[in-house]
Coordinates of N, CA and C in Angstrom, one line a residue:
Chain A
X23 N 18.3 -10.4 21.8 CA 18.3 -10.2 23.2 C 17.1 -11.0 23.8
X24 N 17.4 -11.8 24.9 CA 16.3 -12.5 25.5 C 15.9 -11.8 26.8
X25 N 14.9 -12.3 27.5 CA 14.4 -11.7 28.7 C 15.5 -11.7 29.8
X26 N 16.2 -12.8 29.9 CA 17.3 -12.8 30.9 C 18.4 -11.8 30.6
X27 N 18.7 -11.6 29.3 CA 19.8 -10.6 29.0 C 19.3 -9.2 29.3
X28 N 18.0 -9.0 29.0 CA 17.4 -7.7 29.3 C 17.5 -7.4 30.8
X29 N 17.2 -8.4 31.6 CA 17.2 -8.3 33.1 C 18.7 -8.0 33.5
X30 N 19.6 -8.7 33.0 CA 21.0 -8.5 33.3 C 21.5 -7.1 32.9
X31 N 21.1 -6.6 31.7 CA 21.5 -5.3 31.3 C 20.9 -4.2 32.2
X32 N 19.6 -4.4 32.6 CA 19.0 -3.4 33.5 C 19.6 -3.4 34.8
X33 N 20.0 -4.6 35.4 CA 20.6 -4.7 36.7 C 21.9 -3.9 36.6
X34 N 22.6 -4.0 35.5 CA 23.9 -3.3 35.4 C 23.8 -1.8 35.4
X35 N 22.6 -1.3 34.9 CA 22.4 0.1 34.9 C 22.0 0.7 36.2
X36 N 21.6 -0.2 37.1 CA 21.2 0.3 38.5 C 22.0 -0.4 39.5
X37 N 23.3 0.1 39.8 CA 24.2 -0.6 40.7 C 23.6 -0.7 42.1
X38 N 22.7 0.2 42.5 CA 22.1 0.1 43.8 C 21.1 -1.0 44.0
X39 N 20.7 -1.6 42.9 CA 19.6 -2.6 42.9 C 20.3 -4.0 42.7
X40 N 19.6 -5.0 43.2 CA 20.1 -6.4 43.0 C 19.4 -7.0 41.8
X41 N 20.0 -8.1 41.3 CA 19.5 -8.7 40.1 C 18.0 -9.0 40.2
X42 N 17.6 -9.4 41.4 CA 16.2 -9.8 41.7 C 15.3 -8.6 41.5
X43 N 15.7 -7.4 41.8 CA 14.9 -6.2 41.6 C 14.6 -6.1 40.1
X44 N 15.6 -6.2 39.3 CA 15.5 -6.0 37.9 C 14.6 -7.1 37.3
X45 N 14.7 -8.3 37.9 CA 13.9 -9.4 37.4 C 12.4 -9.2 37.7
X46 N 12.2 -8.7 39.0 CA 10.8 -8.4 39.4 C 10.2 -7.3 38.6
X47 N 11.1 -6.3 38.3 CA 10.6 -5.1 37.5 C 10.2 -5.5 36.1
X48 N 11.0 -6.3 35.4 CA 10.7 -6.8 34.1 C 9.4 -7.6 34.1
X49 N 9.3 -8.5 35.1 CA 8.1 -9.3 35.1 C 6.9 -8.5 35.4
X50 N 7.0 -7.5 36.3 CA 5.8 -6.6 36.6 C 5.4 -5.8 35.3
X51 N 6.4 -5.3 34.6 CA 6.1 -4.5 33.4 C 5.4 -5.4 32.3
X52 N 6.0 -6.6 32.1 CA 5.4 -7.4 31.0 C 4.1 -8.0 31.4
X53 N 3.9 -8.3 32.7 CA 2.6 -8.8 33.2 C 1.5 -7.8 33.0
X54 N 1.9 -6.6 33.4 CA 0.9 -5.5 33.3 C 0.5 -5.2 31.9
X55 N 1.5 -5.2 31.0 CA 1.3 -5.0 29.5 C 0.4 -6.1 29.0
X56 N 0.7 -7.3 29.4 CA -0.2 -8.5 28.9 C -1.6 -8.3 29.4
X57 N -1.7 -8.0 30.7 CA -3.1 -7.9 31.4 C -3.9 -6.8 30.6
X58 N -3.3 -5.7 30.3 CA -4.0 -4.6 29.7 C -4.5 -5.1 28.3
X59 N -3.5 -5.7 27.5 CA -3.9 -6.1 26.1 C -5.0 -7.2 26.2
X60 N -4.8 -8.1 27.2 CA -5.8 -9.2 27.2 C -7.2 -8.7 27.5
X61 N -7.3 -7.5 28.2 CA -8.6 -7.0 28.5 C -9.0 -6.0 27.5
X62 N -8.3 -5.9 26.4 CA -8.7 -5.0 25.3 C -8.2 -3.5 25.4
X63 N -7.4 -3.3 26.4 CA -6.9 -1.9 26.6 C -5.6 -1.6 25.8
X64 N -5.5 -0.4 25.4 CA -4.3 0.0 24.6 C -3.1 0.2 25.5
X65 N -1.9 0.2 24.9 CA -0.7 0.6 25.6 C 0.0 1.6 24.8
X66 N 0.4 2.7 25.4 CA 1.0 3.8 24.6 C 2.3 4.2 25.3
X67 N 3.4 3.9 24.7 CA 4.7 4.2 25.2 C 5.4 5.3 24.3
X68 N 5.4 6.5 24.8 CA 6.0 7.6 24.0 C 7.4 7.3 23.6
X69 N 7.8 7.4 22.3 CA 9.1 7.1 21.8 C 9.4 5.6 21.5
X70 N 8.5 4.8 21.9 CA 8.7 3.3 21.7 C 7.6 2.8 20.7
X71 N 6.4 3.0 21.1 CA 5.3 2.5 20.2 C 4.0 2.3 21.0
X72 N 3.0 1.8 20.3 CA 1.7 1.5 20.9 C 1.3 0.1 20.6
X73 N 0.6 -0.5 21.5 CA 0.0 -1.8 21.3 C -1.5 -1.7 21.4
X74 N -2.2 -2.4 20.5 CA -3.6 -2.4 20.5 C -4.1 -3.7 19.9
X75 N -5.4 -3.9 19.9 CA -5.9 -5.2 19.3 C -6.5 -4.9 17.9
X76 N -6.2 -5.7 17.0 CA -6.8 -5.6 15.7 C -7.9 -6.6 15.5
X77 N -9.0 -6.2 14.9 CA -10.2 -7.1 14.8 C -10.1 -7.9 13.4
X78 N -10.2 -9.2 13.5 CA -10.3 -10.0 12.2 C -11.7 -10.5 12.1
X79 N -12.5 -10.1 11.2 CA -13.9 -10.5 11.0 C -13.9 -12.0 10.7
X80 N -15.1 -12.7 11.0 CA -15.2 -14.1 10.7 C -15.1 -14.3 9.1
X81 N -14.6 -15.4 8.7 CA -14.5 -15.6 7.3 C -14.6 -17.1 7.0
X82 N -14.8 -17.3 5.7 CA -15.0 -18.7 5.3 C -13.6 -19.2 4.8
X83 N -13.0 -20.1 5.6 CA -11.7 -20.6 5.2 C -11.8 -22.0 4.6
X84 N -10.7 -22.5 4.3 CA -10.7 -23.9 3.8 C -9.6 -24.7 4.5
X85 N -10.0 -25.9 4.8 CA -9.0 -26.9 5.3 C -8.1 -27.2 4.2
X86 N -6.8 -26.9 4.3 CA -5.9 -27.0 3.2 C -5.7 -28.5 2.8
X87 N -5.9 -29.4 3.7 CA -5.7 -30.8 3.5 C -6.9 -31.4 2.7
X88 N -8.1 -31.1 3.2 CA -9.2 -31.8 2.6 C -10.0 -30.9 1.5
X89 N -9.7 -29.6 1.6 CA -10.3 -28.6 0.7 C -11.8 -28.3 1.1
X90 N -12.2 -28.8 2.3 CA -13.6 -28.5 2.7 C -13.6 -27.1 3.3
X91 N -14.8 -26.5 3.2 CA -15.0 -25.2 3.7 C -15.2 -25.2 5.2
X92 N -14.5 -24.3 5.9 CA -14.8 -24.2 7.4 C -15.0 -22.7 7.7
X93 N -15.9 -22.5 8.6 CA -16.2 -21.1 9.1 C -15.1 -20.8 10.1
X94 N -14.3 -19.7 9.8 CA -13.3 -19.2 10.8 C -13.9 -18.1 11.6
X95 N -14.0 -18.3 12.9 CA -14.7 -17.2 13.7 C -13.9 -15.9 13.8
X96 N -14.6 -14.9 14.1 CA -13.9 -13.6 14.3 C -12.9 -13.7 15.4
X97 N -11.8 -12.9 15.3 CA -10.9 -12.8 16.5 C -10.2 -11.5 16.6
X98 N -9.6 -11.3 17.7 CA -8.8 -10.1 18.0 C -7.3 -10.5 18.1
X99 N -6.4 -9.8 17.4 CA -5.0 -10.1 17.5 C -4.2 -8.9 18.0
X100 N -3.2 -9.1 18.9 CA -2.4 -8.0 19.3 C -1.6 -7.4 18.2
X101 N -1.5 -6.1 18.2 CA -0.8 -5.3 17.1 C 0.1 -4.3 17.7
X102 N 1.3 -4.2 17.2 CA 2.3 -3.2 17.6 C 2.6 -2.2 16.5
X103 N 2.5 -0.9 16.9 CA 2.9 0.1 15.9 C 4.1 0.9 16.5
X104 N 5.3 0.8 15.8 CA 6.5 1.5 16.3 C 6.3 3.0 16.4
X105 N 6.8 3.6 17.4 CA 6.7 5.0 17.6 C 7.8 5.7 16.8
X106 N 7.7 7.0 16.7 CA 8.6 7.8 15.8 C 10.1 7.5 16.1
X107 N 10.5 7.6 17.4 CA 11.9 7.5 17.8 C 12.4 6.1 17.4
X108 N 11.7 5.1 17.8 CA 12.1 3.7 17.5 C 12.2 3.5 15.9
X109 N 11.2 4.0 15.2 CA 11.2 3.8 13.8 C 12.4 4.5 13.1
X110 N 12.7 5.7 13.6 CA 13.9 6.4 13.0 C 15.2 5.8 13.4
X111 N 15.3 5.3 14.6 CA 16.6 4.8 15.1 C 16.9 3.4 14.4
X112 N 15.8 2.6 14.2 CA 16.0 1.3 13.6 C 16.3 1.4 12.1
X113 N 15.8 2.5 11.5 CA 15.9 2.7 10.0 C 17.3 3.3 9.7
X114 N 18.0 3.9 10.6 CA 19.2 4.6 10.3 C 20.2 3.8 9.6
X115 N 20.5 2.6 10.1 CA 21.6 1.8 9.5 C 20.9 0.7 8.6
X116 N 20.9 0.9 7.3 CA 20.4 -0.2 6.5 C 21.5 -0.7 5.6
Chain B
X10 N -8.8 2.3 30.0 CA -7.8 3.3 30.2 C -6.5 2.9 29.5
X11 N -5.9 3.7 28.8 CA -4.6 3.4 28.1 C -3.5 3.3 29.1
X12 N -2.7 2.2 29.0 CA -1.5 2.1 29.9 C -0.3 2.9 29.4
X13 N 0.3 3.7 30.3 CA 1.4 4.5 29.9 C 2.6 4.3 30.7
X14 N 3.7 5.0 30.4 CA 4.9 4.8 31.2 C 4.7 5.2 32.7
X15 N 3.9 6.2 32.9 CA 3.6 6.7 34.3 C 2.9 5.6 35.1
X16 N 2.0 4.8 34.4 CA 1.3 3.7 35.1 C 2.3 2.6 35.4
X17 N 3.2 2.3 34.5 CA 4.2 1.3 34.8 C 5.1 1.7 35.9
X18 N 5.5 2.9 36.0 CA 6.4 3.4 37.0 C 5.7 3.3 38.4
X19 N 4.4 3.6 38.4 CA 3.6 3.5 39.6 C 3.6 2.1 40.1
X20 N 3.4 1.2 39.2 CA 3.4 -0.2 39.5 C 4.7 -0.7 40.1
X21 N 5.8 -0.2 39.6 CA 7.1 -0.7 40.1 C 7.3 -0.1 41.5
X22 N 6.8 1.1 41.7 CA 6.8 1.7 43.1 C 6.0 0.8 44.0
X23 N 4.7 0.5 43.6 CA 3.8 -0.3 44.5 C 4.2 -1.7 44.7
X24 N 4.6 -2.4 43.6 CA 4.7 -3.8 43.6 C 6.2 -4.3 43.9
X25 N 7.1 -3.5 43.3 CA 8.5 -4.0 43.4 C 9.3 -3.2 44.5
X26 N 8.7 -2.1 44.9 CA 9.3 -1.4 46.0 C 10.5 -0.5 45.6
X27 N 10.6 -0.2 44.3 CA 11.6 0.8 43.9 C 11.1 2.2 44.3
X28 N 12.0 3.1 44.6 CA 11.5 4.5 44.9 C 11.1 5.1 43.6
X29 N 10.4 6.3 43.8 CA 9.8 6.9 42.6 C 10.7 7.2 41.5
X30 N 11.9 7.7 41.9 CA 13.0 8.0 40.9 C 13.4 6.7 40.1
X31 N 13.7 5.7 40.9 CA 14.2 4.4 40.3 C 13.1 3.8 39.4
X32 N 11.9 3.9 39.9 CA 10.8 3.3 39.1 C 10.6 4.0 37.7
X33 N 10.7 5.3 37.7 CA 10.6 6.1 36.5 C 11.8 5.8 35.6
X34 N 13.0 5.7 36.2 CA 14.2 5.4 35.4 C 14.2 4.0 34.9
X35 N 13.7 3.1 35.7 CA 13.6 1.7 35.3 C 12.7 1.5 34.0
X36 N 11.6 2.1 34.0 CA 10.6 2.0 32.9 C 11.3 2.6 31.7
X37 N 12.0 3.7 31.8 CA 12.6 4.4 30.7 C 13.7 3.4 30.2
X38 N 14.5 2.8 31.1 CA 15.6 2.0 30.7 C 15.1 0.7 30.1
X39 N 14.0 0.2 30.5 CA 13.4 -1.0 29.9 C 13.2 -0.8 28.4
X40 N 12.6 0.3 28.1 CA 12.3 0.5 26.7 C 13.5 0.9 25.9
X41 N 14.4 1.6 26.6 CA 15.7 2.0 25.9 C 16.5 0.8 25.6
X42 N 16.6 -0.2 26.5 CA 17.3 -1.4 26.2 C 16.8 -2.1 24.9
X43 N 15.5 -2.2 24.8 CA 14.8 -2.8 23.7 C 15.1 -2.0 22.4
X44 N 15.0 -0.7 22.5 CA 15.3 0.1 21.3 C 16.8 0.0 20.9
X45 N 17.7 -0.1 21.9 CA 19.1 -0.2 21.6 C 19.4 -1.6 20.9
X46 N 18.8 -2.6 21.4 CA 19.0 -3.9 20.8 C 18.5 -3.9 19.3
X47 N 17.3 -3.4 19.1 CA 16.8 -3.4 17.8 C 17.6 -2.5 16.8
X48 N 18.1 -1.4 17.4 CA 18.9 -0.5 16.6 C 20.2 -1.2 16.1
X49 N 20.7 -2.1 16.9 CA 21.9 -2.8 16.6 C 21.6 -4.0 15.6
X50 N 20.3 -4.2 15.4 CA 20.0 -5.2 14.4 C 19.7 -6.6 15.2
X51 N 19.6 -6.5 16.5 CA 19.3 -7.7 17.3 C 17.8 -7.8 17.5
X52 N 17.3 -9.0 17.4 CA 15.8 -9.1 17.7 C 15.7 -9.3 19.2
X53 N 14.5 -9.0 19.7 CA 14.2 -9.1 21.2 C 13.1 -10.1 21.4
X54 N 13.5 -11.1 22.2 CA 12.5 -12.2 22.5 C 12.2 -12.2 23.9
X55 N 10.9 -11.9 24.2 CA 10.4 -11.8 25.6 C 9.4 -12.9 25.8
X56 N 9.9 -14.0 26.4 CA 9.1 -15.2 26.4 C 7.8 -14.9 27.2
X57 N 6.7 -15.4 26.8 CA 5.4 -15.2 27.4 C 4.7 -13.9 26.9
X58 N 5.5 -13.0 26.3 CA 4.9 -11.8 25.8 C 4.9 -11.7 24.3
X59 N 6.1 -11.7 23.7 CA 6.2 -11.7 22.2 C 7.6 -11.4 21.8
X60 N 7.8 -11.4 20.5 CA 9.1 -11.1 19.9 C 9.1 -9.9 19.0
X61 N 10.1 -9.0 19.2 CA 10.3 -7.9 18.3 C 11.3 -8.3 17.2
X62 N 11.0 -8.2 16.0 CA 11.9 -8.6 15.0 C 12.1 -7.4 14.0
X63 N 13.2 -7.6 13.2 CA 13.5 -6.5 12.2 C 13.3 -7.1 10.8
X64 N 12.8 -6.3 9.9 CA 12.5 -6.7 8.5 C 13.1 -5.6 7.6
X65 N 13.8 -6.1 6.6 CA 14.3 -5.1 5.6 C 13.3 -5.0 4.5
X66 N 12.9 -3.8 4.2 CA 11.9 -3.6 3.1 C 12.7 -3.0 1.9
X67 N 12.5 -3.5 0.7 CA 13.2 -2.9 -0.4 C 12.3 -1.8 -1.0
X68 N 12.9 -1.0 -1.8 CA 12.2 0.2 -2.3 C 11.0 -0.3 -3.1
X69 N 9.9 0.4 -3.0 CA 8.7 0.1 -3.8 C 8.0 1.4 -4.2
X70 N 7.2 1.3 -5.3 CA 6.6 2.5 -5.8 C 5.4 2.9 -4.9
X71 N 5.2 4.1 -4.7 CA 4.1 4.6 -3.9 C 3.6 5.8 -4.5
X72 N 2.5 6.4 -4.0 CA 2.1 7.7 -4.5 C 1.5 8.5 -3.3
X73 N 1.6 9.8 -3.5 CA 1.1 10.8 -2.6 C -0.4 10.7 -2.7
X74 N -1.1 10.2 -1.6 CA -2.6 10.0 -1.8 C -3.3 11.3 -2.0
X75 N -2.8 12.4 -1.7 CA -3.4 13.7 -1.9 C -3.4 14.1 -3.4
X76 N -2.1 14.1 -3.9 CA -1.9 14.6 -5.3 C -1.9 13.6 -6.3
X77 N -1.8 12.3 -5.9 CA -1.7 11.2 -6.9 C -0.4 11.1 -7.6
X78 N 0.5 11.9 -7.1 CA 1.9 11.9 -7.7 C 2.7 10.7 -7.3
X79 N 3.4 10.1 -8.2 CA 4.1 8.9 -7.9 C 5.5 9.2 -7.3
X80 N 5.7 8.6 -6.1 CA 7.0 8.8 -5.5 C 7.5 7.4 -4.9
X81 N 8.8 7.1 -5.1 CA 9.2 5.8 -4.6 C 9.3 5.8 -3.1
X82 N 8.9 4.7 -2.4 CA 9.0 4.6 -1.0 C 10.4 3.9 -0.8
X83 N 11.3 4.6 -0.2 CA 12.7 4.2 -0.1 C 12.8 2.9 0.7
X84 N 13.9 2.2 0.4 CA 14.2 0.9 1.2 C 14.4 1.3 2.7
X85 N 13.9 0.5 3.5 CA 14.0 0.8 5.0 C 14.0 -0.5 5.8
X86 N 14.4 -0.3 7.1 CA 14.3 -1.4 8.0 C 13.2 -1.0 9.1
X87 N 12.4 -2.0 9.3 CA 11.2 -1.8 10.2 C 11.2 -2.8 11.3
X88 N 10.5 -2.5 12.4 CA 10.3 -3.4 13.5 C 8.9 -4.1 13.4
X89 N 8.9 -5.4 13.6 CA 7.6 -6.1 13.6 C 7.5 -6.8 15.0
X90 N 6.3 -6.9 15.5 CA 6.0 -7.5 16.7 C 5.2 -8.8 16.5
X91 N 5.6 -9.9 17.1 CA 4.8 -11.1 17.0 C 4.4 -11.5 18.4
X92 N 3.1 -11.4 18.8 CA 2.7 -11.8 20.1 C 2.9 -13.3 20.4
X93 N 3.3 -13.6 21.6 CA 3.5 -15.0 21.9 C 2.1 -15.7 21.9
X94 N 2.2 -17.1 21.8 CA 1.0 -17.9 21.8 C 0.2 -17.6 23.1
X95 N 0.9 -17.4 24.2 CA 0.3 -17.2 25.5 C -0.5 -15.9 25.5
X96 N 0.1 -14.8 24.9 CA -0.6 -13.6 24.9 C -1.8 -13.6 23.9
X97 N -1.6 -14.3 22.8 CA -2.7 -14.4 21.8 C -3.9 -15.2 22.4
X98 N -3.6 -16.3 23.2 CA -4.7 -17.0 23.7 C -5.4 -16.3 24.9
X99 N -4.6 -15.4 25.6 CA -5.3 -14.6 26.6 C -6.3 -13.6 26.0
X100 N -5.9 -13.1 24.9 CA -6.7 -12.1 24.2 C -8.0 -12.9 23.7
X101 N -7.8 -14.1 23.2 CA -8.9 -14.9 22.7 C -9.9 -15.2 23.8
X102 N -9.3 -15.5 25.0 CA -10.2 -15.8 26.1 C -11.1 -14.7 26.4
X103 N -10.6 -13.4 26.3 CA -11.5 -12.3 26.6 C -12.6 -12.1 25.5
X104 N -12.2 -12.3 24.3 CA -13.1 -12.1 23.2 C -13.8 -13.3 22.6
X105 N -13.2 -14.5 22.9 CA -13.7 -15.7 22.3 C -15.2 -15.9 22.7
X106 N -15.9 -16.5 21.7 CA -17.3 -16.8 22.0 C -18.3 -15.7 21.8
X107 N -17.8 -14.5 21.8 CA -18.6 -13.3 21.6 C -18.9 -13.2 20.1
X108 N -20.0 -13.7 19.6 CA -20.3 -13.7 18.2 C -20.8 -12.4 17.7
X109 N -20.4 -12.0 16.5 CA -20.7 -10.7 16.0 C -22.2 -10.6 15.5

């Protein structure tokens, strides 16, 4: 499912709204989630999951081409942990 | 402050002009659509944000950390999230340069 399919599905659920409303809603939700994560804030959606940042300490890496050592700086990467309902529903059909 | 569904509903009320009821239902429906797609085995690609994908895990040995007893971890299907390059670089902009 892509973003435009998600928008179309949502618009179909709300017959009183026009497609543009669903489009603005999806954009507003995703922008807000990105803004929060980008500033290091957590997101917690009950039944879906939580987003947070994971810290990766600086390490000594290697350039795979030349084999020379390079210092890889510390970084923060977005992390998602599925919530109970999502975990259970996704696991049901294997 | 942690972002919650209530905050997102507030935002749809303020920014998109949905009424309170619609805003709350829209936030719920947004996450339900994603859950439904994943449940059906469909991955979800939200450009600019990231992709939710499914991975099949085969059974592997595990143990109860309390008792040390060996119990197999059954085969399962799990959701993984991969942040988009855009989201990753926005995070880096916030934290980049801050040396430990």
